Coordinates of C-alpha atoms in Angstrom, one line a residue:
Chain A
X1 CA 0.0 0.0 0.0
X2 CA 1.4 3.3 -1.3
X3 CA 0.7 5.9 1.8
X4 CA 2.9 9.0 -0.2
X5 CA -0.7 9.4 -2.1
X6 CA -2.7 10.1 0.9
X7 CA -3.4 13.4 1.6
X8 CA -2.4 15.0 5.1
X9 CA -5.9 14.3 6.3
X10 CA -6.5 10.9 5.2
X11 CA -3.0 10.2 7.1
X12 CA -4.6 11.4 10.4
X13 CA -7.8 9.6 9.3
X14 CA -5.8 6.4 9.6
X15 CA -3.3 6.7 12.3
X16 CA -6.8 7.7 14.6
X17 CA -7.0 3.9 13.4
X18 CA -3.8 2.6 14.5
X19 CA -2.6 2.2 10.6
X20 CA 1.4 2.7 12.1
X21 CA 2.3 3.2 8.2
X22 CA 0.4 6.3 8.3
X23 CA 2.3 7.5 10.5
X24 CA 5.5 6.9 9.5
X25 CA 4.5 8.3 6.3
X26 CA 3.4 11.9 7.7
X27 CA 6.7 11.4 9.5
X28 CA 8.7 11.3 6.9
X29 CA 6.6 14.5 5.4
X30 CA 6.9 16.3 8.4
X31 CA 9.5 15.3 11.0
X32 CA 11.9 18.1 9.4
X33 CA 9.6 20.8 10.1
X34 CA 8.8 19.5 13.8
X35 CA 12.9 19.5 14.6
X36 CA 13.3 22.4 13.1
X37 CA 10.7 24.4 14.9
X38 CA 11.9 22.6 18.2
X39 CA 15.6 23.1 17.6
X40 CA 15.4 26.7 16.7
X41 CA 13.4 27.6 19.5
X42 CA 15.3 25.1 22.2
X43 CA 18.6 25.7 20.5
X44 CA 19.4 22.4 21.7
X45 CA 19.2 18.8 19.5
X46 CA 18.5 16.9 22.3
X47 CA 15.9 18.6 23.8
X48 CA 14.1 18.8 20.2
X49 CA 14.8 15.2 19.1
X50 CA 12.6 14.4 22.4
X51 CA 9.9 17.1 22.2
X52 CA 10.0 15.6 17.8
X53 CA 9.1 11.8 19.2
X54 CA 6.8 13.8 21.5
X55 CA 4.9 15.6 19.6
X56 CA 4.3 12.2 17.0
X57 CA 3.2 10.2 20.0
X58 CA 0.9 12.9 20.7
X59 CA -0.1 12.4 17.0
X60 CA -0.4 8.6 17.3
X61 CA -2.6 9.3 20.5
X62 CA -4.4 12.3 19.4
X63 CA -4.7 12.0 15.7
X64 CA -8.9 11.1 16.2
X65 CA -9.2 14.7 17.7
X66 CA -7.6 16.8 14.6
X67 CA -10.7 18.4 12.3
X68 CA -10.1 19.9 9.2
X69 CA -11.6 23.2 11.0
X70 CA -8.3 23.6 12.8
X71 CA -6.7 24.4 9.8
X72 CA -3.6 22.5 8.1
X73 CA -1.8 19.2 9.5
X74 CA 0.8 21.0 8.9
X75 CA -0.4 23.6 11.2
X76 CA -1.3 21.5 13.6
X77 CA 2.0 19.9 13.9
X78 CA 4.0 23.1 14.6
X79 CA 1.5 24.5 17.2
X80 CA 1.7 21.5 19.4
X81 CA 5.5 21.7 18.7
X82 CA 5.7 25.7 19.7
X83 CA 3.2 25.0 22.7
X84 CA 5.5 21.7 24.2
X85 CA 8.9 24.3 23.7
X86 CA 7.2 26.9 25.6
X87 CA 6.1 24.5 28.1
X88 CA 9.7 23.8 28.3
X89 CA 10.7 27.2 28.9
X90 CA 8.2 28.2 31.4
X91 CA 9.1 25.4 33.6
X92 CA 12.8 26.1 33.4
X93 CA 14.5 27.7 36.3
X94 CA 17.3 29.1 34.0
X95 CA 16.1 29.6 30.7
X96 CA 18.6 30.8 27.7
X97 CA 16.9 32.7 25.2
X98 CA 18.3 31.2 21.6
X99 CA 18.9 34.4 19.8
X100 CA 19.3 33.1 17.0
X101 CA 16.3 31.2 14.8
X102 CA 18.0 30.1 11.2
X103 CA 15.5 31.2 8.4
X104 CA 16.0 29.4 5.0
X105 CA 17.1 31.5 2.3
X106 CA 14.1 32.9 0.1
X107 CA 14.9 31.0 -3.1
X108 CA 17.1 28.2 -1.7
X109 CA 14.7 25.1 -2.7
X110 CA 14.2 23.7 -6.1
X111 CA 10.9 23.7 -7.6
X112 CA 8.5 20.7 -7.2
X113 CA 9.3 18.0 -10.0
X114 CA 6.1 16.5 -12.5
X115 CA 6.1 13.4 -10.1
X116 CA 5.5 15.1 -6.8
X117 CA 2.1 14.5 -5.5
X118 CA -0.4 17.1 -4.8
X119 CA 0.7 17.9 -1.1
X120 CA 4.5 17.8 -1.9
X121 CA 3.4 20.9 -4.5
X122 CA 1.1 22.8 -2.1
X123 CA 4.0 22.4 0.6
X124 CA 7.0 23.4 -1.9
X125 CA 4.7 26.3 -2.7
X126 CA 3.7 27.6 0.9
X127 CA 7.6 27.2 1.6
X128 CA 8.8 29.5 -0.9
X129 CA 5.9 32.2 -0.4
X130 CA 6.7 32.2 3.3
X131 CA 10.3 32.4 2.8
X132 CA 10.4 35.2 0.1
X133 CA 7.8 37.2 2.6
X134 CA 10.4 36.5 5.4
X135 CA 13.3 37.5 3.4
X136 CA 11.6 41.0 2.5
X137 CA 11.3 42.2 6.8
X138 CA 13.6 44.3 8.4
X139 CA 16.3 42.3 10.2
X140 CA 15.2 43.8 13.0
X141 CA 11.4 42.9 12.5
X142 CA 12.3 39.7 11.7
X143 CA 14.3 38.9 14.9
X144 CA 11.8 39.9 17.4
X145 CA 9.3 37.9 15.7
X146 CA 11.5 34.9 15.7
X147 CA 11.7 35.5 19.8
X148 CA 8.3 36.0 20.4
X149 CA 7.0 33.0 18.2
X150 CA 9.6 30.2 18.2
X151 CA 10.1 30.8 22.3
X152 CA 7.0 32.4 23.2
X153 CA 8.7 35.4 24.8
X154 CA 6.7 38.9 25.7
X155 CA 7.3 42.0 24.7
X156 CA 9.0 42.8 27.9
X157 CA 11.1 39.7 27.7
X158 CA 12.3 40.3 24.3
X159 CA 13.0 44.2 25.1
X160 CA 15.0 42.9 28.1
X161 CA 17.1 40.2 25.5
X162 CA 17.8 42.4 23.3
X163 CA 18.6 45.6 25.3
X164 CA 15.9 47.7 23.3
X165 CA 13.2 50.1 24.7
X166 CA 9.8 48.2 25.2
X167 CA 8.2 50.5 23.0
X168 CA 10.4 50.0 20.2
X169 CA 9.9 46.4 20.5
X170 CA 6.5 46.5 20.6
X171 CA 6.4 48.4 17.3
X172 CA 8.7 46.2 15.7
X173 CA 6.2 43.2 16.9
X174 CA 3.2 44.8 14.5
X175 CA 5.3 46.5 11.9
X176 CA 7.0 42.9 11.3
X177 CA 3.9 41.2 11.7
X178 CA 1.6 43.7 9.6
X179 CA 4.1 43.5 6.9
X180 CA 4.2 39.5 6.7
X181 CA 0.7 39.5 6.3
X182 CA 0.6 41.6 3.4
X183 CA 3.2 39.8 1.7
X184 CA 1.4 36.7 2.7
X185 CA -1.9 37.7 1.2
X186 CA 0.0 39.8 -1.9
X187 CA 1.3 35.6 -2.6
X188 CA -1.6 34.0 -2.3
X189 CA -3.7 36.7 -4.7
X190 CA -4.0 35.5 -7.9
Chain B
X1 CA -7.0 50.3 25.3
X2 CA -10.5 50.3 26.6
X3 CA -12.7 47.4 26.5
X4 CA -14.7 49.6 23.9
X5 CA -11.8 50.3 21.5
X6 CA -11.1 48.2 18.3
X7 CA -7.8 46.7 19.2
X8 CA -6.3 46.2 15.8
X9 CA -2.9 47.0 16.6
X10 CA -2.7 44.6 19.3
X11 CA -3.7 41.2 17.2
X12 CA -0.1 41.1 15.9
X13 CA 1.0 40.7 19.4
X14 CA -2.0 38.8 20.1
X15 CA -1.5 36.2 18.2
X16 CA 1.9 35.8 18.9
X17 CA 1.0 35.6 22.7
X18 CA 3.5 38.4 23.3
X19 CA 1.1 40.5 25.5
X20 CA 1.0 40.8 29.1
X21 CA -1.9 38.8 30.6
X22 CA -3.8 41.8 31.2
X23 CA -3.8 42.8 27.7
X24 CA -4.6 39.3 26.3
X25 CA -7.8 39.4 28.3
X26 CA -8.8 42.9 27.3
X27 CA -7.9 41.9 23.6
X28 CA -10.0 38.5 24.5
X29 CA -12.9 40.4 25.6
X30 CA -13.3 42.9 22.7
X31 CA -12.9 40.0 20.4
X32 CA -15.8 38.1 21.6
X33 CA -18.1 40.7 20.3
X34 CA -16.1 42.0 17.4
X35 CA -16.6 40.4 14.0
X36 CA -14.7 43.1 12.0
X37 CA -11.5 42.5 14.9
X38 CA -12.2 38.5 14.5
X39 CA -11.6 38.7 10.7
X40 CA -8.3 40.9 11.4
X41 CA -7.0 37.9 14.3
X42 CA -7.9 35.3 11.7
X43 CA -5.9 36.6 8.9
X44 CA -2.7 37.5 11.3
X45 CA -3.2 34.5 12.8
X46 CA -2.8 32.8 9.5
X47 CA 0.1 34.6 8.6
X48 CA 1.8 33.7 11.9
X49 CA 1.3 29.9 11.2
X50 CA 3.2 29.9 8.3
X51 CA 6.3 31.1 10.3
X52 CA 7.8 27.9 10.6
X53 CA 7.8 27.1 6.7
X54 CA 10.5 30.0 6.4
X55 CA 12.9 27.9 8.9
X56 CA 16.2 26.0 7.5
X57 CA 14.8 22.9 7.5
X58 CA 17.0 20.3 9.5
X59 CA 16.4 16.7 9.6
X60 CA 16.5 14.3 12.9
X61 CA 18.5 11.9 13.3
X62 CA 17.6 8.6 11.2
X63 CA 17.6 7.1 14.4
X64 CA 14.7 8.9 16.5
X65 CA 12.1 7.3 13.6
X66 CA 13.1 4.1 14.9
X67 CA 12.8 4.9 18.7
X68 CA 9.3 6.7 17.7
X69 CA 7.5 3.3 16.4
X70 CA 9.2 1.4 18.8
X71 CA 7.6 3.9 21.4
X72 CA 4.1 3.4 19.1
X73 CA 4.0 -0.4 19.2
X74 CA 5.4 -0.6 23.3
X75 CA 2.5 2.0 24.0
X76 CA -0.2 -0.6 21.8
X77 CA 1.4 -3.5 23.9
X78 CA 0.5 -1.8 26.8
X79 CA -3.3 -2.6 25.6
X80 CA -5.0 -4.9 28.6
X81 CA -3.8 -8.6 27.9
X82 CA -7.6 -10.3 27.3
X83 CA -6.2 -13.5 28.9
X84 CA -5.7 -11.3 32.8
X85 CA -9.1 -9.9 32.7
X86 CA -12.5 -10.7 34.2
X87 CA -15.1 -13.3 32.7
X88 CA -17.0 -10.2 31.7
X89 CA -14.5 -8.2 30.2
X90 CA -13.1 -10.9 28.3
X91 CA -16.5 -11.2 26.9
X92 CA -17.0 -7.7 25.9
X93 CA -13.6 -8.3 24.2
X94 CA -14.7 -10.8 22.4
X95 CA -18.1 -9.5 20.9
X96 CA -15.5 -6.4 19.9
X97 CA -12.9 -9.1 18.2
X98 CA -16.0 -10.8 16.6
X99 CA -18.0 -7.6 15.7
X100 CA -17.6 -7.9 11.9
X101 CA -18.6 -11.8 12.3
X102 CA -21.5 -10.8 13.7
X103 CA -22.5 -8.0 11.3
X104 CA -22.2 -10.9 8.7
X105 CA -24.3 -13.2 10.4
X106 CA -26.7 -10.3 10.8
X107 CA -26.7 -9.2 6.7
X108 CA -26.9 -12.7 6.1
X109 CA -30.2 -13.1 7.4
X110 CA -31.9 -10.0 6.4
X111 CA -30.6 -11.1 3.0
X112 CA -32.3 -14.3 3.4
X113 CA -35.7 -13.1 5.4
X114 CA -36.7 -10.6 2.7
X115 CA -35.0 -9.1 -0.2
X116 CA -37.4 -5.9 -0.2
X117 CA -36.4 -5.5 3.3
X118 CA -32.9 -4.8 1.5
X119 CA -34.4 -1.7 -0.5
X120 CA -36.4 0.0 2.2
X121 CA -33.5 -0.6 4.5
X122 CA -30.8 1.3 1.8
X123 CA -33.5 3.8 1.3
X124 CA -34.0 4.9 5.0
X125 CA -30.3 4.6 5.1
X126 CA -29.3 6.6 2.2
X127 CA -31.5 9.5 3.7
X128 CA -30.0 9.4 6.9
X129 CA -27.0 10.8 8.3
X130 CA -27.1 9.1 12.1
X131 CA -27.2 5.1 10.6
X132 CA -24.5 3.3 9.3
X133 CA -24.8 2.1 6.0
X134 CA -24.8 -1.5 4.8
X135 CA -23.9 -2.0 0.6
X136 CA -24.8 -5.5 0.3
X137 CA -22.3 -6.9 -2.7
X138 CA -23.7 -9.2 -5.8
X139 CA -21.7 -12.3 -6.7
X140 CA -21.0 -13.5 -10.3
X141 CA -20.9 -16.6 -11.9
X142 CA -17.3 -17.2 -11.1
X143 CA -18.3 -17.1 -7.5
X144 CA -22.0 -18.2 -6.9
X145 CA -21.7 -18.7 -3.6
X146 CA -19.8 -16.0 -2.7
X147 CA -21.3 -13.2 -0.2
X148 CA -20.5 -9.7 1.0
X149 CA -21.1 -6.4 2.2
X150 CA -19.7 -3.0 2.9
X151 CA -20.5 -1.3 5.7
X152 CA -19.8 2.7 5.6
X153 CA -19.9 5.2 8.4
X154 CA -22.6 7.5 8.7
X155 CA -20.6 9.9 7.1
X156 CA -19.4 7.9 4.0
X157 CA -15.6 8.1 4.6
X158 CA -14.7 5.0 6.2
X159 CA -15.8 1.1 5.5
X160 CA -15.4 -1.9 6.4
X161 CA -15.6 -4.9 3.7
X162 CA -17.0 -8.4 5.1
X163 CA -17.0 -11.4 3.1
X164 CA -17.8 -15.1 3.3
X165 CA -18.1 -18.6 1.2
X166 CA -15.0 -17.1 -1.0
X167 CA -12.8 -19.9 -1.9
X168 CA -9.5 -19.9 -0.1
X169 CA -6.1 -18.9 -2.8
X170 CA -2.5 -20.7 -3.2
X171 CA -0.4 -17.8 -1.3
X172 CA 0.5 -16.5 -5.1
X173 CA -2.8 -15.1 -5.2
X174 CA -4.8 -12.1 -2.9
X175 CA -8.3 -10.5 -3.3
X176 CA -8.0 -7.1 -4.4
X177 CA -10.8 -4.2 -3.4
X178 CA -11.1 -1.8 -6.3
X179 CA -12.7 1.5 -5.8
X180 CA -14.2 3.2 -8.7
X181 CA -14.9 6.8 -9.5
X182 CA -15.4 8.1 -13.4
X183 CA -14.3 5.0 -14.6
X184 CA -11.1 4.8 -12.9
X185 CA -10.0 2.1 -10.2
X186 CA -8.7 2.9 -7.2
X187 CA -7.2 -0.3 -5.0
X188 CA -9.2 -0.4 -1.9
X189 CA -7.0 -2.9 -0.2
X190 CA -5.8 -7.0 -0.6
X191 CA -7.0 -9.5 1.4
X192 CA -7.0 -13.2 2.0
X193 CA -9.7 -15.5 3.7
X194 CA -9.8 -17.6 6.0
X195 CA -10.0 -22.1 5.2
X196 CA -13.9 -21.1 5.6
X197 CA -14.1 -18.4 2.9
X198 CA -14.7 -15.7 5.7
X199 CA -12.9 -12.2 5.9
X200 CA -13.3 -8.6 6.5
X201 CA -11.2 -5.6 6.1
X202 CA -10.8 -1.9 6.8
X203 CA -10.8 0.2 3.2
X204 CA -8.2 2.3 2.7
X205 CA -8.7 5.2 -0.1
X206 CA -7.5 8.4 -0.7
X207 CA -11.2 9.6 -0.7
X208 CA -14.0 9.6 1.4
X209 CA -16.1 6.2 0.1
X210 CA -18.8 8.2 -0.7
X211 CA -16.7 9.6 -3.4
X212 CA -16.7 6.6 -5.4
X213 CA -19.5 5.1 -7.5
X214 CA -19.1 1.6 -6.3
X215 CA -16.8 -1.3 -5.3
X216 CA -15.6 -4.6 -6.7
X217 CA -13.4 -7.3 -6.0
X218 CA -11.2 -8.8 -8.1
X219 CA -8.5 -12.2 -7.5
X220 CA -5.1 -10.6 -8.3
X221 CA -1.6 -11.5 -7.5
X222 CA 0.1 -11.1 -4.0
X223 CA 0.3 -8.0 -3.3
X224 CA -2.1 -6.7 -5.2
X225 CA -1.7 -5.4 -9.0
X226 CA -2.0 -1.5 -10.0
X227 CA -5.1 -2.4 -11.6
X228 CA -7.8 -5.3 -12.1
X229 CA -6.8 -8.1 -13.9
X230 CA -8.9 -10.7 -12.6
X231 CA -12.4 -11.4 -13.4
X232 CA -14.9 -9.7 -10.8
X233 CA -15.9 -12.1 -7.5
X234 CA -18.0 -9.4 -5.9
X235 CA -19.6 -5.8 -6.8
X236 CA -22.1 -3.2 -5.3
X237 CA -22.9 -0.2 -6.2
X238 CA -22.3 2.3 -3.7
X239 CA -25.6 4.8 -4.4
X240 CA -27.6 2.6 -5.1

């Protein structure tokens, strides 16, 4: 049985059915993105290789719960990854701040071939709209995004990290966040 | 802010949970009688979830794929052993074990009591969306005494196939499911039967079954073949 054709949903559909192909299959499609997400928030491969099985075994258990409502797997995925790192941080005594999240470069991955399925397509796609938006904010904008989404840090906490007035971060916070949007939505016009 | 304000500016920050908790419950509380503010969260929100898609995507070690399904099938071992339980739990374990034999049994006779029964039956069931749904399957004459259903979730998107009387294959040979929609055959699954010609098996498709116009089985080789090349054993029709 070929699981690559399944879409994201169908996957969920039958590892809520204890089909352990599926999930090595949206493993293989999504364990990257789960690492990465974990590594550049916890800045540390241990710690995200155990919140990556974490976060699948959450899947494995959980997968009957996901409805299409709650927007992409793909979505999905990360926000239980981002919520389980910031559960990480708020429970640690001594937390280090990783100040540095590694964004891919806006036009570093080649284009879908003719034999990619449908999902591997959409996902090239999002990738490269995402990362030419990303490319296009202010270093600075882009940064104090990074902190506040990869480690769920406040405006205060990200003012004290990086030294800056609390005002100036919190106009960085929009400004950056305003701006992704409209690039975001400028992509996805036709 | 006021409770009264719009709070536009403060849905960036909002939905990257980067406000005080004060100002995520003021923001909380306009929100929850703001339609025009909703729409704004909804499309920054959007915009935020994509984040991650702009990371340098690093792969795991090969080996943490292994430790995760070993993880997966010690946590499904963990399942109550059926042999250390109680009479009546063992029981109750073993109507769920031998559900699809009894839904069988149970087609079987309706099948035999009254055929019309059938019709009325698919009818109140095509109309409803509470029931589940029974397709019973017609044999051919390479396999008169073969039987079968499907039986579909209220919803149309899962099945379950149950089949009896089908003769038993030389381990060369598999029954294949075959899904079709427009003309074109999906494989629904392969399956073998038991010495008595019984079987039943979950359908896996890319689509929702309801998708599909109806269902056929086929004997192929081991394995299963891209598409049919045996003669048909089964078929239904899946709106009837």
């Amino acid at each position: 049985m070929d699981y690559k054709k399944y879409n994201d949903e169908t996957l969920l559909r039958l590892i809520a059915r204890s089909q352990e192909n599926a999930l090595s299959e949206l493993y293989e499609r999504y364990s990257r993105l789960v690492f990465s997400v974990a590594l550049n928030a916890l800045a540390d491969s241990s710690l995200a290789e155990e919140i990556t099985q974490d976060v699948f075994v959450r899947i494995w258990e959980k997968a009957g719960s996901y409805h299409v409502e709650q927007g992409r797997v793909a979505t999905w995925l990360t926000s239980i990854t981002r919520n389980r790192c910031i559960d990480i941080f708020r429970h640690s005594r001594s937390r280090q701040e990783n100040l540095q999240v590694s964004w891919e470069q806006a036009e570093s991955q080649d284009p879908p071939s003719p034999q990619n399925v449908e999902w591997e397509v959409d996902l090239a796609q999002r990738q490269r709209q995402v990362r030419s938006a990303v490319a296009k904010l202010p270093a600075d904008q882009k940064h104090a995004l990074a902190l506040a989404y990869f480690q769920g840090l406040t405006h205060s906490e990200i003012a004290q990290a990086l030294g800056e007035p609390l005002g100036t971060v919190k106009t960085r916070i929009r400004l950056g966040m305003q701006k992704l949007r409209l690039l975001l939505q400028g992509e996805n016009e036709p | 802010m006021s409770a009264g304000e719009h709070v536009t500016d403060w849905l960036p920050a909002y939905v990257l949970h980067c406000l005080t908790d004060e100002e995520m419950a003021l923001v909380a509380k306009h929100l929850a009688s703001c339609p025009a503010c909703q729409a704004e969260l909804h499309s920054y929100q959007a915009a935020a979830d994509e984040l991650p898609l702009a990371l340098v995507q690093t792969a795991p070690p090969p080996a943490l794929k292994d430790r995760l399904m070993q993880e997966i099938r010690s946590r499904q071992m963990k399942d109550p052993d059926p042999s250390a339980m109680s009479f009546w739990p063992r029981l109750a374990a073993f109507f769920r074990r031998t559900a699809p034999a009894w839904s069988l049994v149970v087609i079987l006779l309706l099948a035999v009591v009254n055929v019309s029964l059938w019709n009325r039956l698919n009818q109140v069931n095509s109309h409803s969306a509470t029931t589940m749904r029974m397709i019973p399957l017609v044999n051919s004459i390479d396999s008169p005494a073969a039987v079968g259903a499907l039986i579909m979730d209220p919803g149309g998107i899962y099945g379950t196939l149950v089949v009896d009387s089908l003769p038993a294959l030389d381990s060369t040979r598999q029954y294949q499911v075959w899904l079709v929609r427009d003309g074109a055959r999906t494989s629904g699954g392969v399956f073998s039967v038991h010495s008595d010609g019984y079987a039943s098996l979950e359908i896996l498709a890319p689509l929702p079954l309801i998708q599909y116009d109806s269902i056929g089985i086929t004997i192929e080789s081991a394995g299963g073949n891209p598409a049919p090349t045996g003669s048909k054993i089964l078929a239904g029709d899946l709106h009837p």
